[in-house]
JSON list of C-alpha atoms in Angstrom, two decimals:
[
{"chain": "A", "resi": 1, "resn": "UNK", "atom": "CA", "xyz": [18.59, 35.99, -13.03]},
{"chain": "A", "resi": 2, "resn": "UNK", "atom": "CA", "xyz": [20.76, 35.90, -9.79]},
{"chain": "A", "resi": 3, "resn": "UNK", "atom": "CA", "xyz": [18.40, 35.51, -7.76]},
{"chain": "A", "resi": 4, "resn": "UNK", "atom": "CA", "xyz": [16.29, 32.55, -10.11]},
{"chain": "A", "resi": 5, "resn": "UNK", "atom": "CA", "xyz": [17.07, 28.91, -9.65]},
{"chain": "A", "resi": 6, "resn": "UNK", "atom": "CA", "xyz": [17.47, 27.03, -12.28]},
{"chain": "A", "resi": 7, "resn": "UNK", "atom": "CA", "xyz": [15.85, 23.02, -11.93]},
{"chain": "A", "resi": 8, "resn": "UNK", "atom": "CA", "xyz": [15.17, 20.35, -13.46]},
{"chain": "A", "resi": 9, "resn": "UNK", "atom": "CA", "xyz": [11.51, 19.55, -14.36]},
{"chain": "A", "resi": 10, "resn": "UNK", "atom": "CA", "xyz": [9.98, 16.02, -13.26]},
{"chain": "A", "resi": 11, "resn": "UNK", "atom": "CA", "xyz": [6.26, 14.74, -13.83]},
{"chain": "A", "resi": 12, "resn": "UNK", "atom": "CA", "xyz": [5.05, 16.74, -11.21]},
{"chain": "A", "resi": 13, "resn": "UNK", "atom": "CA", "xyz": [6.19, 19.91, -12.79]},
{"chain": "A", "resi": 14, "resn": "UNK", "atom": "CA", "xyz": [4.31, 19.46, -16.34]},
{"chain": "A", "resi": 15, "resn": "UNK", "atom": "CA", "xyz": [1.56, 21.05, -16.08]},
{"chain": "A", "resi": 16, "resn": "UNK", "atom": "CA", "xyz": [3.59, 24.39, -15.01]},
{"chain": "A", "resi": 17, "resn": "UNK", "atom": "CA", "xyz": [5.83, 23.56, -17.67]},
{"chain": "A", "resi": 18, "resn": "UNK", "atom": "CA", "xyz": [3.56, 23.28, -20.18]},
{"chain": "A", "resi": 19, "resn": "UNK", "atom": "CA", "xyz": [1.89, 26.66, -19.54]},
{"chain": "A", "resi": 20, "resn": "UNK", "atom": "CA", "xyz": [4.99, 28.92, -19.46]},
{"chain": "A", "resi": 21, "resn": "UNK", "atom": "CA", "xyz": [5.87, 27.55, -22.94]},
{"chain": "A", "resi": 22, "resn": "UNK", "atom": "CA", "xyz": [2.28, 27.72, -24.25]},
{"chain": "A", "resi": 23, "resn": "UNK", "atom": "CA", "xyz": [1.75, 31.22, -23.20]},
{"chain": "A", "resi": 24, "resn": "UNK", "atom": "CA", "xyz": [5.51, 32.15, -24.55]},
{"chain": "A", "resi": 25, "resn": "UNK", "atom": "CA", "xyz": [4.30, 31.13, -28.06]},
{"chain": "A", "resi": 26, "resn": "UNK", "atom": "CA", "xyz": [1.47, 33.04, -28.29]},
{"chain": "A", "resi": 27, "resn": "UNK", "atom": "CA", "xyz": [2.01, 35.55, -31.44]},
{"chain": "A", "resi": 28, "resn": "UNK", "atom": "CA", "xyz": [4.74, 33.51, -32.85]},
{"chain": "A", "resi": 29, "resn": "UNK", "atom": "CA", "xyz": [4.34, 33.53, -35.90]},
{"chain": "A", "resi": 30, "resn": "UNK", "atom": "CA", "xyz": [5.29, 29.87, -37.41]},
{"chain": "A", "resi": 31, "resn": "UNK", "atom": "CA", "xyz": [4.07, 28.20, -34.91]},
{"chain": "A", "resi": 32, "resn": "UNK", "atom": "CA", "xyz": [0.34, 30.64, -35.02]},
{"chain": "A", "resi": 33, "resn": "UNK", "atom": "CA", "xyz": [0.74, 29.97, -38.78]},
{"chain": "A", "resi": 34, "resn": "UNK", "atom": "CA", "xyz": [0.53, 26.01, -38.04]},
{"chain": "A", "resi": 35, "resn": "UNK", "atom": "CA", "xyz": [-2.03, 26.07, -34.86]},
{"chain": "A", "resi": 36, "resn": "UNK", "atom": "CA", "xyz": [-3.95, 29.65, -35.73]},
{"chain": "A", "resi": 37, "resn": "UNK", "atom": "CA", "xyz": [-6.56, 28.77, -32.64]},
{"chain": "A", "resi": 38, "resn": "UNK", "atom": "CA", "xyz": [-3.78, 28.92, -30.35]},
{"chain": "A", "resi": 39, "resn": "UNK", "atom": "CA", "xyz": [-5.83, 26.95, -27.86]},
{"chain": "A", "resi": 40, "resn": "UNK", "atom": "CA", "xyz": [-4.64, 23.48, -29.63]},
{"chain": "A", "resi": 41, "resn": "UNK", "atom": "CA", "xyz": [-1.01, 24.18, -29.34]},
{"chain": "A", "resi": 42, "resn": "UNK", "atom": "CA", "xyz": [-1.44, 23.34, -25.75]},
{"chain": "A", "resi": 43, "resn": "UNK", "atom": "CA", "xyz": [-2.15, 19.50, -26.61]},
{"chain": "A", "resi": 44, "resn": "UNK", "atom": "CA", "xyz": [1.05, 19.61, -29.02]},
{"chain": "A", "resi": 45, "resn": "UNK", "atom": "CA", "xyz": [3.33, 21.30, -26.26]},
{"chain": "A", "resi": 46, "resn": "UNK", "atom": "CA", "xyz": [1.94, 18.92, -23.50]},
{"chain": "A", "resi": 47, "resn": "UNK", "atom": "CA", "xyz": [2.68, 15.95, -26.18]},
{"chain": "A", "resi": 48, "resn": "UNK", "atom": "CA", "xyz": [6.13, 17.00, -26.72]},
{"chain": "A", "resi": 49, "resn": "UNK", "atom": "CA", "xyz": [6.79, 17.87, -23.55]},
{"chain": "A", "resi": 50, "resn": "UNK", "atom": "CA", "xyz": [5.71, 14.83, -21.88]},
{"chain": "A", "resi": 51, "resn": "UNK", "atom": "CA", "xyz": [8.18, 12.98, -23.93]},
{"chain": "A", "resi": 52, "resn": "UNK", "atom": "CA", "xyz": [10.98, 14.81, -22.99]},
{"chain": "A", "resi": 53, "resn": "UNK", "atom": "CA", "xyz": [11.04, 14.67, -19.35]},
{"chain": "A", "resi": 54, "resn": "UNK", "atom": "CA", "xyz": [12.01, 11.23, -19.78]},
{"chain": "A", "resi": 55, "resn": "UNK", "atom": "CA", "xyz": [15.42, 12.57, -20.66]},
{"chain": "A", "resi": 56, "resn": "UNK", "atom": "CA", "xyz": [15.83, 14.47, -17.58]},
{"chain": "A", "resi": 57, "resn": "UNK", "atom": "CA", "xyz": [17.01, 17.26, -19.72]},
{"chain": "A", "resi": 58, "resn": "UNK", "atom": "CA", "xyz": [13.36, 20.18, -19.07]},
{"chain": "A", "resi": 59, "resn": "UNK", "atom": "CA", "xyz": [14.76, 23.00, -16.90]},
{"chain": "A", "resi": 60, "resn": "UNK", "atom": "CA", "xyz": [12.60, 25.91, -15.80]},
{"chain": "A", "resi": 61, "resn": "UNK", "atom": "CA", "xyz": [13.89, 29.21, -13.84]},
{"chain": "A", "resi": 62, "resn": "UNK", "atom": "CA", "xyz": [12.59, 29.56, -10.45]},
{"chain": "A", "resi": 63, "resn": "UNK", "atom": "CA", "xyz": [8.73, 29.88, -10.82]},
{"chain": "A", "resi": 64, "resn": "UNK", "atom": "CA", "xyz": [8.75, 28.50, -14.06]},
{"chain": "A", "resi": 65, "resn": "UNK", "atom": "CA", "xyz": [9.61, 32.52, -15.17]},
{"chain": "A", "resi": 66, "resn": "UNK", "atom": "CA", "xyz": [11.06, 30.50, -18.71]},
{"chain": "A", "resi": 67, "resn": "UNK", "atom": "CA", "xyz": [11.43, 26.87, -19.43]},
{"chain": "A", "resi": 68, "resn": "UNK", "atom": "CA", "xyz": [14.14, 24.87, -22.11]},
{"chain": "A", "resi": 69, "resn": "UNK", "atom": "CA", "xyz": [13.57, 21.85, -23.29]},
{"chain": "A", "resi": 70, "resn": "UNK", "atom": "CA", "xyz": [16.60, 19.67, -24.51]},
{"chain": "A", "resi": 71, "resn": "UNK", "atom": "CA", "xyz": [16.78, 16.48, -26.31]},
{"chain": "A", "resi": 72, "resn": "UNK", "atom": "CA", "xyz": [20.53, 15.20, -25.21]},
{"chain": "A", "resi": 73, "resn": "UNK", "atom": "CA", "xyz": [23.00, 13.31, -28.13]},
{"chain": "A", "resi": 74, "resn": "UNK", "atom": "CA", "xyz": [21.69, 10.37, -29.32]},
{"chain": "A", "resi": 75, "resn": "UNK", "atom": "CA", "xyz": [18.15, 10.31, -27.58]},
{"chain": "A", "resi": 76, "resn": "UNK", "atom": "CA", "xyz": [14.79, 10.43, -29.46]},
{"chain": "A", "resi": 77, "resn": "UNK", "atom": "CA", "xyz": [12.58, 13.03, -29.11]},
{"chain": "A", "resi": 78, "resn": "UNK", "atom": "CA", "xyz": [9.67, 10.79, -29.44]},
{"chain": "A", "resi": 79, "resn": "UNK", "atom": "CA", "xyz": [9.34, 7.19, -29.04]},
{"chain": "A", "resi": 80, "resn": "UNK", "atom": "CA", "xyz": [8.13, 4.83, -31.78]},
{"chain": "A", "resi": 81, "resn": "UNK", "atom": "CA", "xyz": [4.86, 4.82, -30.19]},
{"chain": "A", "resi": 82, "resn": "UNK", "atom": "CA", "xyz": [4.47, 8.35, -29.96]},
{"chain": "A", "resi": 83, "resn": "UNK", "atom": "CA", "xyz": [5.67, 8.67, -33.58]},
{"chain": "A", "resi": 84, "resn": "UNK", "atom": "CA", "xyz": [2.55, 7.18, -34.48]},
{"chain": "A", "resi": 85, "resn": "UNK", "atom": "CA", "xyz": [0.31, 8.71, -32.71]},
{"chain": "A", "resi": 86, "resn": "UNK", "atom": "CA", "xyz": [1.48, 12.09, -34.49]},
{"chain": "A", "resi": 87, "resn": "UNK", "atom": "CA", "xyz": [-0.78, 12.33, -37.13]},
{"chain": "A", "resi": 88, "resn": "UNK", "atom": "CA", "xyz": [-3.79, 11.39, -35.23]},
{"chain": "A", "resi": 89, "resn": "UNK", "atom": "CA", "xyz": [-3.47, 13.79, -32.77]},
{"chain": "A", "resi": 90, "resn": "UNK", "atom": "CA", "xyz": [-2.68, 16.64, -35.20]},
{"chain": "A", "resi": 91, "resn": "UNK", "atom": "CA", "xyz": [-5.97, 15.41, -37.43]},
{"chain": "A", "resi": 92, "resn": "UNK", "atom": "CA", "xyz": [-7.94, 15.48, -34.19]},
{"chain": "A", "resi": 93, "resn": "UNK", "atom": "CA", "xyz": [-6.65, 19.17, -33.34]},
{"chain": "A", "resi": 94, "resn": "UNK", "atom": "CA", "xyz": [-6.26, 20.80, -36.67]},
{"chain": "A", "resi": 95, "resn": "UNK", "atom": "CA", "xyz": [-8.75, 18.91, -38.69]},
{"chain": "A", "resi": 96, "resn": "UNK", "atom": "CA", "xyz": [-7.58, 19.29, -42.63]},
{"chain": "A", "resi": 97, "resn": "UNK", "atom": "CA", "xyz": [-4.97, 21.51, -41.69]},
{"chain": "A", "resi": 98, "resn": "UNK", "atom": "CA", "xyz": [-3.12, 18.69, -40.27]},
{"chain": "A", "resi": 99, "resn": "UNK", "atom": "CA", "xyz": [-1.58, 17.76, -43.72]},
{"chain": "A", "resi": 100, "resn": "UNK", "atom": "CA", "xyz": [0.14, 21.29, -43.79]},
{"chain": "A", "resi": 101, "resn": "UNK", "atom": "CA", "xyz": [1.21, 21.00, -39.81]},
{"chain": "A", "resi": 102, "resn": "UNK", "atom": "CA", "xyz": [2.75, 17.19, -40.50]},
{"chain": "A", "resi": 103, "resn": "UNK", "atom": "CA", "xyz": [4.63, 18.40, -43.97]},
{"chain": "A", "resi": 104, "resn": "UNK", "atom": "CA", "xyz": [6.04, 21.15, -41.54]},
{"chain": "A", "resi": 105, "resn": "UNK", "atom": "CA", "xyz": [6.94, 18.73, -39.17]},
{"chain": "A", "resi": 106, "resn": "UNK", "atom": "CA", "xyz": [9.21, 16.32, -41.98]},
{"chain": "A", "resi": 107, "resn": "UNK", "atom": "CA", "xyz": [10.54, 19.73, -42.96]},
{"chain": "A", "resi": 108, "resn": "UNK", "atom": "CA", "xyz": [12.01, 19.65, -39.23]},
{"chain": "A", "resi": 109, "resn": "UNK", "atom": "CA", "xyz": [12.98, 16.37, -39.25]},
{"chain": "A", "resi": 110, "resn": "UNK", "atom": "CA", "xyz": [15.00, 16.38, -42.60]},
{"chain": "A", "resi": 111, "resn": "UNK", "atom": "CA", "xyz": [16.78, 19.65, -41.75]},
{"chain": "A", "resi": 112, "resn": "UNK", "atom": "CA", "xyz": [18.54, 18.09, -38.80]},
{"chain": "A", "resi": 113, "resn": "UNK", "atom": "CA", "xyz": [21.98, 17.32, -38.55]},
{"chain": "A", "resi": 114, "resn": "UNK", "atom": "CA", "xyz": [22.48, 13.65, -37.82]},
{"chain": "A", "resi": 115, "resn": "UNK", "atom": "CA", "xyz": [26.53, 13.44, -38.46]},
{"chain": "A", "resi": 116, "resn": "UNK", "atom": "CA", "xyz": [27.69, 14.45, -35.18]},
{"chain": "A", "resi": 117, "resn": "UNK", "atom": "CA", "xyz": [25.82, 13.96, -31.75]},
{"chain": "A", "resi": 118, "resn": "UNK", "atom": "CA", "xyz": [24.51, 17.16, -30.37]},
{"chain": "A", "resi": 119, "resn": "UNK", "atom": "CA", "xyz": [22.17, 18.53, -27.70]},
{"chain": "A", "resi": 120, "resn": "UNK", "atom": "CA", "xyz": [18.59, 19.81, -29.40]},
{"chain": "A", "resi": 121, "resn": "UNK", "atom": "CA", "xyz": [17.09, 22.79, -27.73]},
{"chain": "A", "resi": 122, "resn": "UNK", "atom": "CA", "xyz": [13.85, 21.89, -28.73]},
{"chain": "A", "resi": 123, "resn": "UNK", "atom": "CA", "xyz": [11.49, 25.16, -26.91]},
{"chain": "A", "resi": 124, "resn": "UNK", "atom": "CA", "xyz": [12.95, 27.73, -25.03]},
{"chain": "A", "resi": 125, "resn": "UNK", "atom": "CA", "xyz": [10.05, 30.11, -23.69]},
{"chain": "A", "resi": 126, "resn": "UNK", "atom": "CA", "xyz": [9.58, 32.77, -21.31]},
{"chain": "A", "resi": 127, "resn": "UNK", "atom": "CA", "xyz": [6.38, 33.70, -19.56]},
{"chain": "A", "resi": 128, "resn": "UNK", "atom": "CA", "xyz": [4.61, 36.90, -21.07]},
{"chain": "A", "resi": 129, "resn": "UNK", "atom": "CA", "xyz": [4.74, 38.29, -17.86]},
{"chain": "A", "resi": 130, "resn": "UNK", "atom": "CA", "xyz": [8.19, 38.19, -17.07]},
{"chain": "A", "resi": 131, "resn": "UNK", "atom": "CA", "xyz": [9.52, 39.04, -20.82]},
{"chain": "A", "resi": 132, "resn": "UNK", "atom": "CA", "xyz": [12.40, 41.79, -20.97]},
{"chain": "A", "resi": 133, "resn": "UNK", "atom": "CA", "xyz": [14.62, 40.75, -17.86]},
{"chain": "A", "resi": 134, "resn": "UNK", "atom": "CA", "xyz": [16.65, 38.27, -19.54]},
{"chain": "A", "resi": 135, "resn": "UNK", "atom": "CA", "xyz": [15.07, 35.17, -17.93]},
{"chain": "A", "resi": 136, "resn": "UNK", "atom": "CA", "xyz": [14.93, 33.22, -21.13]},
{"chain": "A", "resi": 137, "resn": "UNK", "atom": "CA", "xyz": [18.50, 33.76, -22.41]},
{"chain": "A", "resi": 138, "resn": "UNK", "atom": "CA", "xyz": [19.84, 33.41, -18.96]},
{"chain": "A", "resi": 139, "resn": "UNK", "atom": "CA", "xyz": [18.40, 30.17, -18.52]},
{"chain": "A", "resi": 140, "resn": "UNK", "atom": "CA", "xyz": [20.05, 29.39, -21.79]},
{"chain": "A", "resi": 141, "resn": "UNK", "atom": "CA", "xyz": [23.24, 30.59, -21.14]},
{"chain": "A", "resi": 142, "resn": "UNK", "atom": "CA", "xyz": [23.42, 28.34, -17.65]},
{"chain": "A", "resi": 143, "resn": "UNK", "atom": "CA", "xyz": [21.94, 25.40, -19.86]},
{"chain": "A", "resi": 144, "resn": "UNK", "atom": "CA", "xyz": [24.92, 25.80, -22.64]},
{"chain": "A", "resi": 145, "resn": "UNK", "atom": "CA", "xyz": [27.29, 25.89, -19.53]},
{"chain": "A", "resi": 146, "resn": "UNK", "atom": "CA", "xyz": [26.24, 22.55, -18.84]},
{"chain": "A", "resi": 147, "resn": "UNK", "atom": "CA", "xyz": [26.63, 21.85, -22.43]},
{"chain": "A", "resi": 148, "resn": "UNK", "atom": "CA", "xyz": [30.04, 23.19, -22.51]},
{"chain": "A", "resi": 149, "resn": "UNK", "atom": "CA", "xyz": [31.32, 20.93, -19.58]},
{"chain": "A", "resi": 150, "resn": "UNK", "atom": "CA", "xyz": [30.24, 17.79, -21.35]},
{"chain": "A", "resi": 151, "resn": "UNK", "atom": "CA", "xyz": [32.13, 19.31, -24.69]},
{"chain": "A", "resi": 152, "resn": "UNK", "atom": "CA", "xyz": [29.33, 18.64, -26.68]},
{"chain": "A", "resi": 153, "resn": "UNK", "atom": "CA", "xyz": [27.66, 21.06, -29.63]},
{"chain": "A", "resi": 154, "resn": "UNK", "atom": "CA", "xyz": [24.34, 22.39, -29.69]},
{"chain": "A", "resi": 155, "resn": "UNK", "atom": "CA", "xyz": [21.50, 22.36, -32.66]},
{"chain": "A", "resi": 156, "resn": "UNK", "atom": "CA", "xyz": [18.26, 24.82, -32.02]},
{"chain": "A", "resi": 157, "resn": "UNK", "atom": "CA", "xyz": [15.89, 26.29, -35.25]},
{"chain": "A", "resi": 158, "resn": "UNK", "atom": "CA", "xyz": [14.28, 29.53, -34.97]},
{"chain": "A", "resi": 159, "resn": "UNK", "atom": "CA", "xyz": [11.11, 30.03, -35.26]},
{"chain": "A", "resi": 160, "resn": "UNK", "atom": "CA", "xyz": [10.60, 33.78, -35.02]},
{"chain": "A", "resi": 161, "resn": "UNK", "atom": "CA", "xyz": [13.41, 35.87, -37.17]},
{"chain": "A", "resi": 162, "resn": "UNK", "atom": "CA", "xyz": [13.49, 38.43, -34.17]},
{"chain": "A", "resi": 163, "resn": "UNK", "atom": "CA", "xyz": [15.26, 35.46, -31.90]},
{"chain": "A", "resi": 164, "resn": "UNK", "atom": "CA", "xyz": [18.17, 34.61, -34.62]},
{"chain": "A", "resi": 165, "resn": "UNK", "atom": "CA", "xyz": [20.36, 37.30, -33.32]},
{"chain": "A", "resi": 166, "resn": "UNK", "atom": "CA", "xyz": [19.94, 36.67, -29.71]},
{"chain": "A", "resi": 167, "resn": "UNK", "atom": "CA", "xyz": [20.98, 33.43, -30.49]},
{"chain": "A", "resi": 168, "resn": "UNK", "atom": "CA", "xyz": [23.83, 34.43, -32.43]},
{"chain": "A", "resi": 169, "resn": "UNK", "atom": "CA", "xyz": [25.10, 36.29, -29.21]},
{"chain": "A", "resi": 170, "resn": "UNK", "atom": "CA", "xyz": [24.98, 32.89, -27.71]},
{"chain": "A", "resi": 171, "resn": "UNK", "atom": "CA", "xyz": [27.67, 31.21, -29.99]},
{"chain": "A", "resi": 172, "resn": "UNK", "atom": "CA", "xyz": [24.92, 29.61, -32.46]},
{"chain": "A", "resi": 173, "resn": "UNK", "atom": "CA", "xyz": [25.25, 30.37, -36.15]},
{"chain": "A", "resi": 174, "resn": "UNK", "atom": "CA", "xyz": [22.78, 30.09, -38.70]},
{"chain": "A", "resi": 175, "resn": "UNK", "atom": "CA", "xyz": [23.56, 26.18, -40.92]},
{"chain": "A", "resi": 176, "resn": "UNK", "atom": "CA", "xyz": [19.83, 26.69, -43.10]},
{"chain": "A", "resi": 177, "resn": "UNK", "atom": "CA", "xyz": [16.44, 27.86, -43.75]},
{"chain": "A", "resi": 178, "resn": "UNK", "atom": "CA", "xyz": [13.28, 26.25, -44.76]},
{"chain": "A", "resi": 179, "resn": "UNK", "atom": "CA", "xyz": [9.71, 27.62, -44.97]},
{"chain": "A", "resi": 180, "resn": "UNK", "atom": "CA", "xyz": [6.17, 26.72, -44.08]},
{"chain": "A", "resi": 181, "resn": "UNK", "atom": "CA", "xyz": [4.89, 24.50, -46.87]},
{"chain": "A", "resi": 182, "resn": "UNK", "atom": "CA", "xyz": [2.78, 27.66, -48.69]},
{"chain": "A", "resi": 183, "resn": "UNK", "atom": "CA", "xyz": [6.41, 29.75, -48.15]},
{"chain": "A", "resi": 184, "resn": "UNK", "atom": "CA", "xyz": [4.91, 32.46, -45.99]},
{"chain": "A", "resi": 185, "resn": "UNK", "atom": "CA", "xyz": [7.27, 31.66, -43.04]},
{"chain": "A", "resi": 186, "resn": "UNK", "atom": "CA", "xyz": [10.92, 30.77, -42.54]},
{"chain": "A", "resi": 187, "resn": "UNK", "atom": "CA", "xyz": [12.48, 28.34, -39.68]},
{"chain": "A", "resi": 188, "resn": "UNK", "atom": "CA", "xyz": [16.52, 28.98, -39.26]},
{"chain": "A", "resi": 189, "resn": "UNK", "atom": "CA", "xyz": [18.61, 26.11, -38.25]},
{"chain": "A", "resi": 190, "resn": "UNK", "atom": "CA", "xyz": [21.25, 26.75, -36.10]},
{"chain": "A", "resi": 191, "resn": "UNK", "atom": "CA", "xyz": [24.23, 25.00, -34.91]},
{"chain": "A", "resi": 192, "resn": "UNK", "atom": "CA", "xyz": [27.07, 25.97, -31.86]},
{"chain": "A", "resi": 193, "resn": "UNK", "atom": "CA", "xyz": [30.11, 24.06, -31.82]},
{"chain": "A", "resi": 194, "resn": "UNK", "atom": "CA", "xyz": [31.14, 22.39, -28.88]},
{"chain": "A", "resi": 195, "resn": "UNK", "atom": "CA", "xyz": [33.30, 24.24, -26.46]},
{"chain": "A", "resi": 196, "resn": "UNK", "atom": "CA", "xyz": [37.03, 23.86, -26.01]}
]
């Protein structure tokens, strides 16, 4: 990753963005259990994404090899407006399956800490095609440096069991599980304490 810069992501960079972290999901397996025509997880990503740039906390590694996006302490990851368009836009993606996708989501929601203010890594991707050089968890670890700086602790949840213990190596321990509404798949909260 030496030779990678790490930036911050504006407008201009979304559509970029939104690719890496589309393509980086493909076979995970919650989030291909919740949009199985992986096609409509571009919308959601976009959606989400769009939201958070606001925050001026979307990084990407040089040409957008990986991408993080953070929600920083005490900031909303959607606004009140976009809150309510939720449901639509999942019923006009997913069709029935939408009531599975939005139980999922409250599952989320209610498995968040709220006691302390913390940094939320909400996606952390890395383009298929430049997997297996350490782009992703480098961009994390320069991300958590920030992080560290500002003393401030960290909240992330897994959504592929493979990525718990590279996470672990970062400082984050597991706080919880819970499961896709039919129980086939498990998210893992996971918490780092702030440096000090």
């Amino acid at each position: 990753m030496a030779t990678e810069q790490v930036r911050a992501a504006g407008e201009a960079d979304l559509e970029q963005v939104t690719e890496t972290l589309w393509l980086a999901f493909q076979g995970d397996p919650l989030w291909g259990w919740a949009f199985p025509e992986h096609s409509k997880l571009e919308p959601w990503w976009r959606f989400l994404i769009t939201s958070a740039l606001r925050h001026r906390w979307v990084w990407f590694l040089g040409d957008y090899a990986a991408v993080s996006v953070w929600i920083p302490p005490d900031c909303d990851e959607l606004t009140h407006a976009q809150e309510r368009q939720v449901d639509g836009l999942l019923l006009g993606l997913l069709g029935s399956r939408a009531t599975q996708v939005i139980e999922l989501l409250a599952r989320f929601d209610a498995a968040h800490p709220r006691d302390r203010p913390h940094y939320y890594l909400s996606l952390l991707g890395t383009h298929p095609d430049r997997r297996g050089q350490g782009l992703g968890m480098g961009l994390l670890a320069e991300n958590l440096a920030r992080i560290d700086r500002q003393r401030m602790p960290a909240y992330l949840e897994s959504s592929n069991p493979d990525n718990v213990a590279r996470y672990e190596a970062k400082g984050f321990e597991p706080t919880g599980e819970f499961s896709t509404p039919d129980d086939r798949h498990t998210v893992c909260g996971m918490w780092r304490e702030a440096a000090r």
